[in-house]
PDB file of C-alpha atoms and ligand atoms in Angstrom:
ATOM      1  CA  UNK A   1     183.216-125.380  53.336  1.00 36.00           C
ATOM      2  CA  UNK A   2     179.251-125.749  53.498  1.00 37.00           C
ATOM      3  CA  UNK A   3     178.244-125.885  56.643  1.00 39.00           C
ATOM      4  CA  UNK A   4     175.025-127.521  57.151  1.00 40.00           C
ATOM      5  CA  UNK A   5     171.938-125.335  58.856  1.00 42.00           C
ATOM      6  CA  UNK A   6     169.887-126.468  62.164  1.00 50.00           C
ATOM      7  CA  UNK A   7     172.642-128.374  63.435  1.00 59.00           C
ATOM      8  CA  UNK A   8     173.592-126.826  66.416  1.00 70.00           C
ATOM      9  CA  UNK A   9     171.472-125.530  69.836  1.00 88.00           C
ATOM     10  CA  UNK A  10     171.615-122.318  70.171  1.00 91.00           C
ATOM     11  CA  UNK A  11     170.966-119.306  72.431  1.00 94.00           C
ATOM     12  CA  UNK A  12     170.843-115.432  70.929  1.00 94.00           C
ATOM     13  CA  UNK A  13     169.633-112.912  73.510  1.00 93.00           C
ATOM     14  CA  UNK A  14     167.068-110.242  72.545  1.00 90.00           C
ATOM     15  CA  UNK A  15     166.457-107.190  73.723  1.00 89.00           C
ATOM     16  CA  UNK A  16     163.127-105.755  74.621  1.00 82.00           C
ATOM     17  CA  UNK A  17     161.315-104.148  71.412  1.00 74.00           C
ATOM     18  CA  UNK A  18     159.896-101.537  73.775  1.00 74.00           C
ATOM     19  CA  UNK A  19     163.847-100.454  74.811  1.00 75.00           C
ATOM     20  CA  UNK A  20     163.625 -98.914  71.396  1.00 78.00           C
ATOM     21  CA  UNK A  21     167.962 -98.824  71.930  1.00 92.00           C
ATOM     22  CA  UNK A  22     168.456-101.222  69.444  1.00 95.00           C
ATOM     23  CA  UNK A  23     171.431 -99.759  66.961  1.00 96.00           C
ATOM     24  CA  UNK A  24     171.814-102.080  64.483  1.00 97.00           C
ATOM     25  CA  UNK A  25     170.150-105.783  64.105  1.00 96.00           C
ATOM     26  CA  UNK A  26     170.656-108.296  61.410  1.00 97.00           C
ATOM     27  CA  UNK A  27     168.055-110.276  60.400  1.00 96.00           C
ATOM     28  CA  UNK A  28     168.444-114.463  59.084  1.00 94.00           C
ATOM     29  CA  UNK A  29     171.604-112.997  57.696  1.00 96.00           C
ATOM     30  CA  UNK A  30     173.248-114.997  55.497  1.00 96.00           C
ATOM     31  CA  UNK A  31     176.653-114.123  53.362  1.00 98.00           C
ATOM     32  CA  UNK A  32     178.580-116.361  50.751  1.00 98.00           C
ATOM     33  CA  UNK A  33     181.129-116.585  49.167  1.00 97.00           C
ATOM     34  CA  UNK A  34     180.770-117.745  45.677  1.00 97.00           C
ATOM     35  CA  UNK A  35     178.832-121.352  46.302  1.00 96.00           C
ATOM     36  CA  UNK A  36     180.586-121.372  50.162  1.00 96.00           C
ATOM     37  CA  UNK A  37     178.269-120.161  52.640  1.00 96.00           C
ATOM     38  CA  UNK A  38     180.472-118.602  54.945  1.00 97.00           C
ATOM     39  CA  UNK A  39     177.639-116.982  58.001  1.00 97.00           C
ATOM     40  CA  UNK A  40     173.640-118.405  58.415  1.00 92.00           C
ATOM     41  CA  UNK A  41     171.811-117.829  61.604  1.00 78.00           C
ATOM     42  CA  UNK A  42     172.538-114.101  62.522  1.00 92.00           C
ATOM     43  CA  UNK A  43     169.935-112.665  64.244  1.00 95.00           C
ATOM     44  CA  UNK A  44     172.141-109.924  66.548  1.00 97.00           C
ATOM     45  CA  UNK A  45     170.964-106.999  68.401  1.00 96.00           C
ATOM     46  CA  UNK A  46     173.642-104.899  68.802  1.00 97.00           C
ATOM     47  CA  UNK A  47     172.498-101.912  71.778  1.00 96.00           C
ATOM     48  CA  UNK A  48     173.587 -98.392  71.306  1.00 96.00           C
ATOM     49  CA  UNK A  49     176.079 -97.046  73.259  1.00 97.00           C
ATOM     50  CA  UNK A  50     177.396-100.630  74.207  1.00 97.00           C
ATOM     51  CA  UNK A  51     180.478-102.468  73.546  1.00 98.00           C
ATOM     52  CA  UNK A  52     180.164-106.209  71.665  1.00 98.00           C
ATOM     53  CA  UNK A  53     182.625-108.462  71.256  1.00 98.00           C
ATOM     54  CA  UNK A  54     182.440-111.278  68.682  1.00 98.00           C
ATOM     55  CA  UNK A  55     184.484-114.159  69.394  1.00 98.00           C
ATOM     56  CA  UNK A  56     185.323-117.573  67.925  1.00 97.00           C
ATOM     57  CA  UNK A  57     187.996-119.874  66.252  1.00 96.00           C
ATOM     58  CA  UNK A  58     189.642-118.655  63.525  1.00 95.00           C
ATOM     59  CA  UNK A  59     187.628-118.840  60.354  1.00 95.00           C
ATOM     60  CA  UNK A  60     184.261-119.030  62.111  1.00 96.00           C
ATOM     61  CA  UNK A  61     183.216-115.825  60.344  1.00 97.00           C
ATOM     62  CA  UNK A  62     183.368-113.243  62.525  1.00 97.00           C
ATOM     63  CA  UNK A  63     185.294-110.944  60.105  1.00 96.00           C
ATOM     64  CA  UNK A  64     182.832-111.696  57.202  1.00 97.00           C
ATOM     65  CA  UNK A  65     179.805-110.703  59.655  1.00 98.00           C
ATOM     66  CA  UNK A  66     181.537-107.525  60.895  1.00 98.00           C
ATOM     67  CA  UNK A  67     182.501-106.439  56.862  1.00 97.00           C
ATOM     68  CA  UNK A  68     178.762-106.983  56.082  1.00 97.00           C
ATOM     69  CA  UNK A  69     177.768-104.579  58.895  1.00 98.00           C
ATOM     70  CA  UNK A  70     178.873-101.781  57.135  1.00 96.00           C
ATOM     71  CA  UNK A  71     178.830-103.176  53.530  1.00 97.00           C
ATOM     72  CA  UNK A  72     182.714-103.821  53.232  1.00 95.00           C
ATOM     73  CA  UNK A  73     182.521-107.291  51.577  1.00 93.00           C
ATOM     74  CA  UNK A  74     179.976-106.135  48.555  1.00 92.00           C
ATOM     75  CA  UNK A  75     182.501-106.541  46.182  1.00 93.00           C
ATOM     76  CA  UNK A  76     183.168-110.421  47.535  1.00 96.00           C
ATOM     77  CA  UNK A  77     180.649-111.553  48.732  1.00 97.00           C
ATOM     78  CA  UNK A  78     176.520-112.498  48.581  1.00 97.00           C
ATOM     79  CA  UNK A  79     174.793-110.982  51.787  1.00 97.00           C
ATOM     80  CA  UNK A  80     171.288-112.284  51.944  1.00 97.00           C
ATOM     81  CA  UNK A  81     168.794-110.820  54.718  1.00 97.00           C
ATOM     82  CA  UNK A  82     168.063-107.899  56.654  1.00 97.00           C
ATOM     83  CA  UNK A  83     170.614-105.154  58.168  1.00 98.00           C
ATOM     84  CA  UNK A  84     168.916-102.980  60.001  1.00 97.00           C
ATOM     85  CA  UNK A  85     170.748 -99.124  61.028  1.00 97.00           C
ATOM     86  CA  UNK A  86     168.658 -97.017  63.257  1.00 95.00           C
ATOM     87  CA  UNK A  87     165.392 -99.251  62.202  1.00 94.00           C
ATOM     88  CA  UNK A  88     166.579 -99.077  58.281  1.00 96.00           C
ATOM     89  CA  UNK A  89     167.500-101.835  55.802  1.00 98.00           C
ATOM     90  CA  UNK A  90     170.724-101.169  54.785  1.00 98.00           C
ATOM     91  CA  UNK A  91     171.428-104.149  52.854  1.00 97.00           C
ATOM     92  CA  UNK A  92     169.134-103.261  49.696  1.00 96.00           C
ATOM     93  CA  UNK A  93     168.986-101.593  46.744  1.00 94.00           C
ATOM     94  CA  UNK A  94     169.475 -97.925  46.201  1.00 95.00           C
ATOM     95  CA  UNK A  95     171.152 -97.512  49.735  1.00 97.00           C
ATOM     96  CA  UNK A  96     174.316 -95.055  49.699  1.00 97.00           C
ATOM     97  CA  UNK A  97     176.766 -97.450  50.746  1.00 96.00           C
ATOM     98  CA  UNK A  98     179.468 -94.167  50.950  1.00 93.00           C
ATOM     99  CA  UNK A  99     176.850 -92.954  53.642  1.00 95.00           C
ATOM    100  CA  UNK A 100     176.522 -96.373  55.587  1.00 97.00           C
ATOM    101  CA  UNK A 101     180.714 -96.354  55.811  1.00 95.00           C
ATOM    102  CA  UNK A 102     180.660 -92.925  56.841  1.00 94.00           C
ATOM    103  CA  UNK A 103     177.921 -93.772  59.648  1.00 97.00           C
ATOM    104  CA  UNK A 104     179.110 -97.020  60.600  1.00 98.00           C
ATOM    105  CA  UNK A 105     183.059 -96.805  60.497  1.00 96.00           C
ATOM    106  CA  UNK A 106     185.585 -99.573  60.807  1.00 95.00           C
ATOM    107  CA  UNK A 107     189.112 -99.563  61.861  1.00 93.00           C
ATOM    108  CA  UNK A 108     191.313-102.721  60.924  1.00 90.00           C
ATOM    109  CA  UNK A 109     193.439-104.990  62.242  1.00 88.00           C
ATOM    110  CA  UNK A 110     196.595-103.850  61.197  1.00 86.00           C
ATOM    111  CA  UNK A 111     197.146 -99.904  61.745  1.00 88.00           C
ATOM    112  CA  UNK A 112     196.890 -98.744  58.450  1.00 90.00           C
ATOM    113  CA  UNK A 113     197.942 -94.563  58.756  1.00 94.00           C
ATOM    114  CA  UNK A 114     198.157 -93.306  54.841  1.00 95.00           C
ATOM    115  CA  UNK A 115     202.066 -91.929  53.955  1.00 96.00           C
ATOM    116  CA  UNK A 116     200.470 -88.552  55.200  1.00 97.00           C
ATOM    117  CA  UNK A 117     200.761 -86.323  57.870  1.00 98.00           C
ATOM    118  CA  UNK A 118     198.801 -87.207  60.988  1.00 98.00           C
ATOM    119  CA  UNK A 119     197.279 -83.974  60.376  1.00 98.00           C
ATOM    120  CA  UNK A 120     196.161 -85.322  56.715  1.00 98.00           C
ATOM    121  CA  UNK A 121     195.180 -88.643  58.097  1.00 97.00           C
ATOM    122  CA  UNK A 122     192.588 -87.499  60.145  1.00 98.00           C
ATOM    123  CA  UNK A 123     191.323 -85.199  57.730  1.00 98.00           C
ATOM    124  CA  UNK A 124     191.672 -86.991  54.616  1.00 96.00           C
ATOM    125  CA  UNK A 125     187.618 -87.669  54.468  1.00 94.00           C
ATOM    126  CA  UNK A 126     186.937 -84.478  55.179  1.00 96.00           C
ATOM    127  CA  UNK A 127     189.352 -82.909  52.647  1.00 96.00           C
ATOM    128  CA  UNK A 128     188.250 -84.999  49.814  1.00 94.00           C
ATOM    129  CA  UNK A 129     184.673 -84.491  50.179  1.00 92.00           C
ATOM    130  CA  UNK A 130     185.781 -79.702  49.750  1.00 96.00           C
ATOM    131  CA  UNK A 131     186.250 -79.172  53.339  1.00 96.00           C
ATOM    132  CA  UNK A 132     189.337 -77.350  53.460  1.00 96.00           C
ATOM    133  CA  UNK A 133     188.409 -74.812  56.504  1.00 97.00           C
ATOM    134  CA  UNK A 134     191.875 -74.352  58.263  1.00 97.00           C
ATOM    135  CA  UNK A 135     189.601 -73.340  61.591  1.00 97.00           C
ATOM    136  CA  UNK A 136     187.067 -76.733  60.920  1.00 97.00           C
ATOM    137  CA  UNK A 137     189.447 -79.225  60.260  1.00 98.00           C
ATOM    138  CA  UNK A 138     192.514 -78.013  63.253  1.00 98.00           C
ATOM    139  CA  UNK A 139     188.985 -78.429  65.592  1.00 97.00           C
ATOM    140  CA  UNK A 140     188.220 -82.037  64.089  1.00 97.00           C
ATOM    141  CA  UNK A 141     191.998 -82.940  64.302  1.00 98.00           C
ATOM    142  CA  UNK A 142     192.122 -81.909  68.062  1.00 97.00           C
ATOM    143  CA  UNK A 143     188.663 -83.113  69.133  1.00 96.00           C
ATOM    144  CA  UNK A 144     189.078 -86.485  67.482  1.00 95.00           C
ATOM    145  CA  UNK A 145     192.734 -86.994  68.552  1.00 96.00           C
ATOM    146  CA  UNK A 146     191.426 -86.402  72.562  1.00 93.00           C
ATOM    147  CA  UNK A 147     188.588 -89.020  72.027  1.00 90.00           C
ATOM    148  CA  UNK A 148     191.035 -91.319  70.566  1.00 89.00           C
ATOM    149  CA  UNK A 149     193.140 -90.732  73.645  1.00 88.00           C
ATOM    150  CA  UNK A 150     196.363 -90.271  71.457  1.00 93.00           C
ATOM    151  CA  UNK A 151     196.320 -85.736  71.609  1.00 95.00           C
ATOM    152  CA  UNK A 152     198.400 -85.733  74.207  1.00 93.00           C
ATOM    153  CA  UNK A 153     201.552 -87.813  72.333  1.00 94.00           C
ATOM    154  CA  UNK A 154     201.081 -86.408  68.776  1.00 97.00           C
ATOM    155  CA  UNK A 155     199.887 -82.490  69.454  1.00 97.00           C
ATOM    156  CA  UNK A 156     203.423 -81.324  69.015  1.00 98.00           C
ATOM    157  CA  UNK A 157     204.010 -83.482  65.777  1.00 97.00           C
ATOM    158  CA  UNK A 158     200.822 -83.094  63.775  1.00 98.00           C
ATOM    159  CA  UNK A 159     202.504 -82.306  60.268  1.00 98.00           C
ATOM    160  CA  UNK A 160     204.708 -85.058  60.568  1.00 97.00           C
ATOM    161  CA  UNK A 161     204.467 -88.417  59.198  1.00 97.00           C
ATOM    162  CA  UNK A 162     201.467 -91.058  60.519  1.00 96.00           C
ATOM    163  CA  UNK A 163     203.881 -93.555  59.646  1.00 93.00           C
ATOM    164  CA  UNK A 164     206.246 -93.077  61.499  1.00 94.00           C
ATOM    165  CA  UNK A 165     204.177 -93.368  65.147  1.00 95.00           C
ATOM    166  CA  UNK A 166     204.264 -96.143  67.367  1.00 93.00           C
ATOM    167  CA  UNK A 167     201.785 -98.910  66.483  1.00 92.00           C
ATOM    168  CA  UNK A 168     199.624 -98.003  69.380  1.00 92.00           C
ATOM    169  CA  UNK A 169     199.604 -94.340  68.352  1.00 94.00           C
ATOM    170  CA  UNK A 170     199.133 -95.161  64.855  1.00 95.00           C
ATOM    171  CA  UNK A 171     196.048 -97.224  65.804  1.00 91.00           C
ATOM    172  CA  UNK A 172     194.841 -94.731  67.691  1.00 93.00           C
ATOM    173  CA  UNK A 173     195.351 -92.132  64.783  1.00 96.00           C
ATOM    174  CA  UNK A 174     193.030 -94.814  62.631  1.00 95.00           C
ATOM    175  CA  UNK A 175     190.110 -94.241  65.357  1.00 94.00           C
ATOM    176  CA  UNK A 176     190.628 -90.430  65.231  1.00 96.00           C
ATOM    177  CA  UNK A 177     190.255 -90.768  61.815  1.00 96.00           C
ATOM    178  CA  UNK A 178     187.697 -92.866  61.366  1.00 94.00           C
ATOM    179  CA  UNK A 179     186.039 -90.660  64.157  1.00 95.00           C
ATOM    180  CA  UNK A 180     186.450 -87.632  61.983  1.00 96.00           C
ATOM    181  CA  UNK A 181     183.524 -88.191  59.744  1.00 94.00           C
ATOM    182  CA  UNK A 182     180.883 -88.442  62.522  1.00 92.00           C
ATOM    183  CA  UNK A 183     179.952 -92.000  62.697  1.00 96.00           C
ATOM    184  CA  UNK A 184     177.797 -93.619  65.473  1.00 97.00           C
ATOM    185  CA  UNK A 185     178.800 -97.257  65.119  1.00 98.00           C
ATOM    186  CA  UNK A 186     182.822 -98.366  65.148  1.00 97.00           C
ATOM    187  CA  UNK A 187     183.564-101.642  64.014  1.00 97.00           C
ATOM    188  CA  UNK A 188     187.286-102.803  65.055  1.00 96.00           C
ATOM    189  CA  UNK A 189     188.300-106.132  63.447  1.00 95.00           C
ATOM    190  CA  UNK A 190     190.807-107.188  65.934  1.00 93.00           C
ATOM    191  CA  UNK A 191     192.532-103.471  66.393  1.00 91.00           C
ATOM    192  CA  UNK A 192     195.180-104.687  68.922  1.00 90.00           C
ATOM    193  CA  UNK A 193     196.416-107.756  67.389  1.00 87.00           C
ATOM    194  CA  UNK A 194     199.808-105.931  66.596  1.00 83.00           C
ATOM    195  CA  UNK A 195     199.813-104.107  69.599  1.00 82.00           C
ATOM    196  CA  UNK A 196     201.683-104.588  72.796  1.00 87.00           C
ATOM    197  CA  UNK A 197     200.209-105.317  76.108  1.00 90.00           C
ATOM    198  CA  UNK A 198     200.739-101.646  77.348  1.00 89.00           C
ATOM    199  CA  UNK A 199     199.156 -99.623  74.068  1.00 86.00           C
ATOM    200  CA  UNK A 200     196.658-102.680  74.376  1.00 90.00           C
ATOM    201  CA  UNK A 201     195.366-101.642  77.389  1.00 91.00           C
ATOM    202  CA  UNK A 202     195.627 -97.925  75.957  1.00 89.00           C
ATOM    203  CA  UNK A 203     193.534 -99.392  73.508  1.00 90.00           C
ATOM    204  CA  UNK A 204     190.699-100.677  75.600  1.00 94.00           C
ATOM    205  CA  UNK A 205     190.755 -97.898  77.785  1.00 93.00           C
ATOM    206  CA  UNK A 206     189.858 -95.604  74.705  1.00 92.00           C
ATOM    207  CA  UNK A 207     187.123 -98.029  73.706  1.00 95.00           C
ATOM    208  CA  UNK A 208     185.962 -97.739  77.082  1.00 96.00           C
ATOM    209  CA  UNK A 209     185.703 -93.613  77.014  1.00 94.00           C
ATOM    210  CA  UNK A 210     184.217 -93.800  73.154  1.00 94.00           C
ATOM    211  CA  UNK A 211     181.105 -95.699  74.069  1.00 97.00           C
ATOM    212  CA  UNK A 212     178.833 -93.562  75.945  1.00 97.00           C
ATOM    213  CA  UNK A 213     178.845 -91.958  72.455  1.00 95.00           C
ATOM    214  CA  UNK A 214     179.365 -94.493  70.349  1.00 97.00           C
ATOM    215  CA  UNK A 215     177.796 -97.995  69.396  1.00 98.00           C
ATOM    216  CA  UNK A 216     181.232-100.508  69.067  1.00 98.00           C
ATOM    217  CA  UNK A 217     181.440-103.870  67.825  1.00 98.00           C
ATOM    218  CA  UNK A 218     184.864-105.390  68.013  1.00 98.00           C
ATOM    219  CA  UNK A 219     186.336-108.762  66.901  1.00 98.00           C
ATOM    220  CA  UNK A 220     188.832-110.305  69.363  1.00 97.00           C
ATOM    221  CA  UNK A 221     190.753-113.373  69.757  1.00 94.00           C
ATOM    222  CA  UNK A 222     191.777-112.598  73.150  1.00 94.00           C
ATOM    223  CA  UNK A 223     188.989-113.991  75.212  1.00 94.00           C
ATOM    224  CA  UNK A 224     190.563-111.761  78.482  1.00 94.00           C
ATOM    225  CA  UNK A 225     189.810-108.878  76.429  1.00 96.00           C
ATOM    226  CA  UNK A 226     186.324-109.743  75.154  1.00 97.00           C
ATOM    227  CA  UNK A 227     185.348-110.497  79.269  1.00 97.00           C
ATOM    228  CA  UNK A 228     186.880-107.193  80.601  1.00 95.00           C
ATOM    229  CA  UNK A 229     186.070-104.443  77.762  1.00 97.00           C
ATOM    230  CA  UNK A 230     182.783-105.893  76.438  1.00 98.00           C
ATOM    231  CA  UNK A 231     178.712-105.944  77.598  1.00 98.00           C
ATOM    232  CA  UNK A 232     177.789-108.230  75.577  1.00 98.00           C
ATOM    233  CA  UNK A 233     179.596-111.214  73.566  1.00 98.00           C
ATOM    234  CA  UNK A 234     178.481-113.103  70.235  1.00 98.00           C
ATOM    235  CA  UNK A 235     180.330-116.876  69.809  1.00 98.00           C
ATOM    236  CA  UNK A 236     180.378-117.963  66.383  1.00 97.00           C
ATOM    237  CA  UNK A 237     181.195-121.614  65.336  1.00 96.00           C
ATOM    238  CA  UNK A 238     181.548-122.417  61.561  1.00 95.00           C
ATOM    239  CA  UNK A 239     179.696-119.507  60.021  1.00 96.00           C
ATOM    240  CA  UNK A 240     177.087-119.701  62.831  1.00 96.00           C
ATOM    241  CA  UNK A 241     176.030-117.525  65.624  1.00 96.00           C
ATOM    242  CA  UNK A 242     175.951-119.886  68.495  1.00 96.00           C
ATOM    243  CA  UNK A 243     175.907-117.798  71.293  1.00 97.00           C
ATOM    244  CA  UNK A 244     174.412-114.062  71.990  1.00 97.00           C
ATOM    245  CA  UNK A 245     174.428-113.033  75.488  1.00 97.00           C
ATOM    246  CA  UNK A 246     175.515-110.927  78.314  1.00 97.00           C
ATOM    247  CA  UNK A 247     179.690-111.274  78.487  1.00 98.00           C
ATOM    248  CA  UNK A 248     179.152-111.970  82.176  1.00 98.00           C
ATOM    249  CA  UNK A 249     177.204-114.448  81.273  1.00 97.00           C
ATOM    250  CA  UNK A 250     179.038-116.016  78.454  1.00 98.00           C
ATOM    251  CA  UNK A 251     182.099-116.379  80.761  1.00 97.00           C
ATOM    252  CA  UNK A 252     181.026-117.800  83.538  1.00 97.00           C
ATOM    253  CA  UNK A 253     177.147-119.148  82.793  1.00 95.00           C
ATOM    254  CA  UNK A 254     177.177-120.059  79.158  1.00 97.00           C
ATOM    255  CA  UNK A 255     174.124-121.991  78.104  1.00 96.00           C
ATOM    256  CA  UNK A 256     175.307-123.654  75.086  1.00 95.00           C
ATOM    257  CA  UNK A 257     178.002-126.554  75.778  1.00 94.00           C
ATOM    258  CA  UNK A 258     180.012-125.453  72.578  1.00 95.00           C
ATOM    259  CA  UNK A 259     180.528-121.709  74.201  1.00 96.00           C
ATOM    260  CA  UNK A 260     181.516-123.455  77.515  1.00 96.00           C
ATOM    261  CA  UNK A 261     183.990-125.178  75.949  1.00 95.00           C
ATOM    262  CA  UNK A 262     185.392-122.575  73.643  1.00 96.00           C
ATOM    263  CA  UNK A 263     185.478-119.755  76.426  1.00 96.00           C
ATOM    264  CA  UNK A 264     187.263-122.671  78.920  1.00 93.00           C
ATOM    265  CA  UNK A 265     189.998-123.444  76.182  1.00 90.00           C
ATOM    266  CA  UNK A 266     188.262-127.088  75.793  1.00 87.00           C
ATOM    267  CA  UNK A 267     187.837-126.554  72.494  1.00 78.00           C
ATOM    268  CA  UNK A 268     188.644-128.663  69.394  1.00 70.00           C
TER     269      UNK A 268
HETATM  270  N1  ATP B   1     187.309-112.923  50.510  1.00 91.20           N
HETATM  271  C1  ATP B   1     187.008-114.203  50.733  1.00 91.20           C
HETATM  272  N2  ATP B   1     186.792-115.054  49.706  1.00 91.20           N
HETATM  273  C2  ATP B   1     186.471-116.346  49.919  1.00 91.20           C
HETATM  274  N3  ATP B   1     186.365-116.901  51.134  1.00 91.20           N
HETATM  275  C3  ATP B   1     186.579-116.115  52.206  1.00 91.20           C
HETATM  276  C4  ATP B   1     186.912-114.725  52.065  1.00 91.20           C
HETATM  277  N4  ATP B   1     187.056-114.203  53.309  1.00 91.20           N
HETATM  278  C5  ATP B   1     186.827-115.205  54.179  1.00 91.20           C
HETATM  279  N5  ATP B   1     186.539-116.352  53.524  1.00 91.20           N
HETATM  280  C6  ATP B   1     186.205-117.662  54.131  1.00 91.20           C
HETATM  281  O1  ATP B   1     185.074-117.487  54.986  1.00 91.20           O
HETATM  282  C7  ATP B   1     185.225-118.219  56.200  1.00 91.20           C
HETATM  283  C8  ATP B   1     185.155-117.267  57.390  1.00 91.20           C
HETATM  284  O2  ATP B   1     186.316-116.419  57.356  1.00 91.20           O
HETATM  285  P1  ATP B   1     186.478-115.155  58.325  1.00 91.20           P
HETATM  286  O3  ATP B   1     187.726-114.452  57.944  1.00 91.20           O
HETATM  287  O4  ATP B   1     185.223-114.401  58.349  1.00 91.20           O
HETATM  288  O5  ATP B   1     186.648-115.890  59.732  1.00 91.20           O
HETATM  289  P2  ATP B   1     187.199-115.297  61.098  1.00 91.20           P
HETATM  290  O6  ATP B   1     186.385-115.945  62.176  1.00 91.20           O
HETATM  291  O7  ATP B   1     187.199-113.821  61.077  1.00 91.20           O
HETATM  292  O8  ATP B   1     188.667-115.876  61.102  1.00 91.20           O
HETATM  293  P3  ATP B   1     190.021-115.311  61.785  1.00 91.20           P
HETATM  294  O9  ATP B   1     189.759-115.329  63.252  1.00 91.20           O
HETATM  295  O10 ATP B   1     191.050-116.299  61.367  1.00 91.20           O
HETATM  296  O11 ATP B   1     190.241-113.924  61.251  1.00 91.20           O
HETATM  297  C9  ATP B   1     186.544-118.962  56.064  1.00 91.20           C
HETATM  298  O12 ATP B   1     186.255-120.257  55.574  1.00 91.20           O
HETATM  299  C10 ATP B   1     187.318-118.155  55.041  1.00 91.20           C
HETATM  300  O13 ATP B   1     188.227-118.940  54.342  1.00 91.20           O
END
């Protein structure tokens, strides 16, 4: 699909350069796929130590934007334009792309625990790169299991099998794990989409406790929980960032028609 550019209105919020809190930014980002441009028009702030949900119909390209923030879709895809961590170009030559997926870490849809241990899970990164401490890693295992608010269920069973937890617990092993390595940005591409309501909510609440320490963009289809877990909300509309704003504002002032009608359930 080739979607044609200037089409649309369109509102993106910015932050205040003097706030100096801006965590990551893209810049006229633009990402294809073979001859199909797939995102144009992404100029996003994203604010430290805030929650951002991007929302959107299916195939609008919220996935493709979130893999680009931490260099996941190199293999696949073109990404043209300007990702900035911390102030820094990321999307350019000669950039450690290990180190950018080590800062900025991503947890999937689908819980995805390795046919390990939970024990081995978490510390998989840290094992591979020679850290084999037994006093280092049981601290990273237990720290990282209490921010992911899972500790508590999975303390007693750490040498046993990820696979065989719950998929709430097993999601919640992917964030301790992905929280092992020290990152400062967590991208979730629609982490509770195979969850129930109950280790949903689990879910969110963990979110909720991560953020004063962590920077967390999350994809969602579930517009409730974009408008109760997020601060701020981007709408995208084929391959276009239509909408950047407050989520307060995005559900219940939106200032672009499209957003109104997408957020309402008016849409297509
Ligand atoms: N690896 C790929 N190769 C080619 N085209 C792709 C690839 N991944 C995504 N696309 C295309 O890019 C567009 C955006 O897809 P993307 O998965 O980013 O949308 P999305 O908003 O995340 O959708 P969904 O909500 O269904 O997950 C779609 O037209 C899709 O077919």
């Amino acid at each position: 699909m080739q979607f044609e550019t200037n089409q649309h209105e369109r509102f993106i919020y910015q932050f205040n350069p003097e706030e100096n809190d801006i965590e990551m930014q893209t810049k006229d980002l633009e990402i294809y796929y073979g001859k199909q441009l797939a995102m144009h028009h992404a100029d996003i702030q994203f604010k430290k130590n805030t929650i951002t949900a991007l929302i959107g119909p299916s195939g609008s390209g919220k996935s493709t934007f979130l893999r680009a923030l931490n260099r996941m879709n190199d293999d696949v895809a073109t990404v043209n334009g300007q990702i900035l961590y911390k102030g820094v170009n990321i999307n350019q030559p000669g950039i450690d792309v290990y180190e950018v997926r080590r800062r900025i870490g991503m947890v999937f849809q689908r819980p995805n625990p390795f046919a390990k241990s939970i024990y081995d899970n978490v510390t998989f990164a840290l094992q591979r790169r020679g850290i084999h401490d037994k006093r280092t890693l049981d601290k990273v295992v237990e720290t990282t299991l209490k921010q992911a608010a899972v500790w508590d269920q999975v303390k007693d069973s750490l040498h046993k099998s990820a696979q065989a937890l719950s998929g709430g617990q097993a999601q919640r092993v992917c964030i301790a794990r992905a929280l092992a390595v020290k990152p400062d940005v967590l991208l979730l591409d629609e982490p509770a989409s195979a969850l129930d309501p109950v280790s949903t909510a689990q879910l969110e609440q963990t979110l909720r406790e991560l953020k004063p320490n962590y920077t967390i963009i999350i994809v969602t289809h579930n517009m409730q929980q974009a408008a109760r877990l997020s601060d701020y909300t981007v709408f995208f509309n084929l391959g276009e960032a239509i909408e950047y704003n407050k989520t307060r504002k995005i559900f219940t002032r939106p200032k672009i028609q499209l957003t109104d009608d997408y957020v309402s359930g008016n849409f297509g």
